[in-house]
């Protein structure tokens, strides 16, 4: 992912954790909601569900375990869980900003 790329995701605030699924295109998500014959592979960006450990949509992302999916959705079938997240979650976009930090902090503050 390059700096300043816009990323689309669906955020689902669950009872036990917060879940995120990345999507390819907002239009594909909208079309899928109206026409379920559209394959999920055209909507999602990889069949991977992430959790943020109750840190909201901007938390650190880890892969969702089967146990966390079972607890929240009653199944750990990834396709079924993704469908529930897409149906009940909130669509969000964000832009990755360029990382700007000191490249060598051992040099101390820059002196002019």
mmCIF file of C-alpha atoms in Angstrom:
data_model
loop_
_atom_site.group_PDB
_atom_site.id
_atom_site.type_symbol
_atom_site.label_atom_id
_atom_site.label_comp_id
_atom_site.label_asym_id
_atom_site.label_seq_id
_atom_site.Cartn_x
_atom_site.Cartn_y
_atom_site.Cartn_z
ATOM 1 C CA UNK A 1 0.000 0.000 0.000
ATOM 2 C CA UNK A 2 1.368 3.387 -0.942
ATOM 3 C CA UNK A 3 1.119 6.514 1.144
ATOM 4 C CA UNK A 4 -2.140 8.403 0.713
ATOM 5 C CA UNK A 5 -3.993 5.395 -0.719
ATOM 6 C CA UNK A 6 -7.637 5.240 0.321
ATOM 7 C CA UNK A 7 -8.678 1.978 1.943
ATOM 8 C CA UNK A 8 -12.268 0.797 2.318
ATOM 9 C CA UNK A 9 -13.442 -1.452 5.117
ATOM 10 C CA UNK A 10 -16.524 -2.566 6.986
ATOM 11 C CA UNK A 11 -16.361 -2.183 10.766
ATOM 12 C CA UNK A 12 -18.585 -4.337 12.977
ATOM 13 C CA UNK A 13 -18.818 -3.584 16.688
ATOM 14 C CA UNK A 14 -19.569 -6.941 18.250
ATOM 15 C CA UNK A 15 -20.504 -7.956 21.766
ATOM 16 C CA UNK A 16 -17.089 -9.432 22.533
ATOM 17 C CA UNK A 17 -14.774 -7.730 20.030
ATOM 18 C CA UNK A 18 -14.625 -5.346 17.066
ATOM 19 C CA UNK A 19 -14.286 -6.928 13.615
ATOM 20 C CA UNK A 20 -13.024 -5.499 10.321
ATOM 21 C CA UNK A 21 -13.226 -6.799 6.758
ATOM 22 C CA UNK A 22 -11.460 -4.924 3.960
ATOM 23 C CA UNK A 23 -13.360 -4.431 0.729
ATOM 24 C CA UNK A 24 -12.248 -3.836 -2.843
ATOM 25 C CA UNK A 25 -14.714 -1.198 -3.937
ATOM 26 C CA UNK A 26 -17.621 0.612 -2.254
ATOM 27 C CA UNK A 27 -19.740 0.224 -5.398
ATOM 28 C CA UNK A 28 -19.223 -3.556 -5.320
ATOM 29 C CA UNK A 29 -20.403 -3.635 -1.696
ATOM 30 C CA UNK A 30 -23.516 -1.628 -2.535
ATOM 31 C CA UNK A 31 -24.272 -3.837 -5.546
ATOM 32 C CA UNK A 32 -23.752 -6.999 -3.468
ATOM 33 C CA UNK A 33 -26.213 -5.766 -0.825
ATOM 34 C CA UNK A 34 -28.850 -5.455 -3.561
ATOM 35 C CA UNK A 35 -27.861 -8.573 -5.527
ATOM 36 C CA UNK A 36 -26.545 -11.554 -3.557
ATOM 37 C CA UNK A 37 -25.675 -13.415 -6.756
ATOM 38 C CA UNK A 38 -22.516 -11.250 -6.927
ATOM 39 C CA UNK A 39 -19.651 -13.381 -5.558
ATOM 40 C CA UNK A 40 -18.079 -12.310 -2.274
ATOM 41 C CA UNK A 41 -14.693 -12.482 -3.986
ATOM 42 C CA UNK A 42 -15.719 -9.420 -6.030
ATOM 43 C CA UNK A 43 -16.503 -7.499 -2.837
ATOM 44 C CA UNK A 44 -13.896 -8.353 -0.223
ATOM 45 C CA UNK A 45 -10.161 -7.789 -0.412
ATOM 46 C CA UNK A 46 -9.081 -11.237 0.771
ATOM 47 C CA UNK A 47 -11.103 -13.624 2.884
ATOM 48 C CA UNK A 48 -9.585 -12.452 6.159
ATOM 49 C CA UNK A 49 -11.407 -11.118 9.214
ATOM 50 C CA UNK A 50 -9.518 -8.883 11.622
ATOM 51 C CA UNK A 51 -10.152 -7.992 15.264
ATOM 52 C CA UNK A 52 -9.084 -4.817 17.056
ATOM 53 C CA UNK A 53 -9.420 -6.092 20.644
ATOM 54 C CA UNK A 54 -12.128 -3.537 21.488
ATOM 55 C CA UNK A 55 -10.016 -0.602 20.260
ATOM 56 C CA UNK A 56 -12.498 0.592 17.659
ATOM 57 C CA UNK A 57 -11.954 0.863 13.935
ATOM 58 C CA UNK A 58 -8.446 2.296 14.278
ATOM 59 C CA UNK A 59 -7.019 -0.305 16.662
ATOM 60 C CA UNK A 60 -4.189 -2.713 15.966
ATOM 61 C CA UNK A 61 -5.427 -5.434 13.630
ATOM 62 C CA UNK A 62 -4.949 -9.114 14.382
ATOM 63 C CA UNK A 63 -6.452 -12.061 12.560
ATOM 64 C CA UNK A 64 -9.702 -13.219 14.147
ATOM 65 C CA UNK A 65 -9.438 -16.604 15.852
ATOM 66 C CA UNK A 66 -11.985 -19.357 15.336
ATOM 67 C CA UNK A 67 -12.989 -18.950 18.997
ATOM 68 C CA UNK A 68 -13.694 -15.224 18.629
ATOM 69 C CA UNK A 69 -15.753 -15.875 15.476
ATOM 70 C CA UNK A 70 -17.675 -18.691 17.204
ATOM 71 C CA UNK A 71 -18.373 -16.475 20.229
ATOM 72 C CA UNK A 72 -19.669 -13.583 18.138
ATOM 73 C CA UNK A 73 -21.355 -15.220 15.138
ATOM 74 C CA UNK A 74 -22.055 -18.780 16.274
ATOM 75 C CA UNK A 75 -19.756 -20.165 13.573
ATOM 76 C CA UNK A 76 -16.155 -19.883 12.460
ATOM 77 C CA UNK A 77 -17.026 -20.355 8.784
ATOM 78 C CA UNK A 78 -15.266 -17.309 7.322
ATOM 79 C CA UNK A 79 -17.749 -16.841 4.461
ATOM 80 C CA UNK A 80 -20.735 -16.817 6.839
ATOM 81 C CA UNK A 81 -19.001 -14.423 9.234
ATOM 82 C CA UNK A 82 -18.008 -12.043 6.417
ATOM 83 C CA UNK A 83 -21.619 -11.945 5.197
ATOM 84 C CA UNK A 84 -22.817 -11.016 8.706
ATOM 85 C CA UNK A 85 -20.149 -8.312 9.044
ATOM 86 C CA UNK A 86 -21.012 -6.844 5.626
ATOM 87 C CA UNK A 87 -24.736 -6.878 6.444
ATOM 88 C CA UNK A 88 -24.537 -5.380 9.939
ATOM 89 C CA UNK A 89 -21.305 -3.397 9.894
ATOM 90 C CA UNK A 90 -20.550 0.221 9.046
ATOM 91 C CA UNK A 91 -18.744 1.084 5.827
ATOM 92 C CA UNK A 92 -15.673 3.268 6.388
ATOM 93 C CA UNK A 93 -12.814 4.685 4.366
ATOM 94 C CA UNK A 94 -9.537 6.094 5.516
ATOM 95 C CA UNK A 95 -6.385 7.378 3.916
ATOM 96 C CA UNK A 96 -2.992 6.065 4.880
ATOM 97 C CA UNK A 97 -0.695 8.983 5.532
ATOM 98 C CA UNK A 98 2.992 8.878 4.913
ATOM 99 C CA UNK A 99 4.975 7.776 7.945
ATOM 100 C CA UNK A 100 7.100 10.649 9.167
ATOM 101 C CA UNK A 101 9.465 10.033 12.016
ATOM 102 C CA UNK A 102 13.086 10.514 12.940
ATOM 103 C CA UNK A 103 15.187 8.047 11.010
ATOM 104 C CA UNK A 104 17.865 7.739 13.647
ATOM 105 C CA UNK A 105 16.815 8.670 17.137
ATOM 106 C CA UNK A 106 20.174 7.715 18.631
ATOM 107 C CA UNK A 107 21.644 10.912 17.204
ATOM 108 C CA UNK A 108 19.529 13.009 19.541
ATOM 109 C CA UNK A 109 17.738 16.175 18.481
ATOM 110 C CA UNK A 110 18.797 17.729 15.221
ATOM 111 C CA UNK A 111 21.006 20.743 15.788
ATOM 112 C CA UNK A 112 21.401 23.573 13.306
#
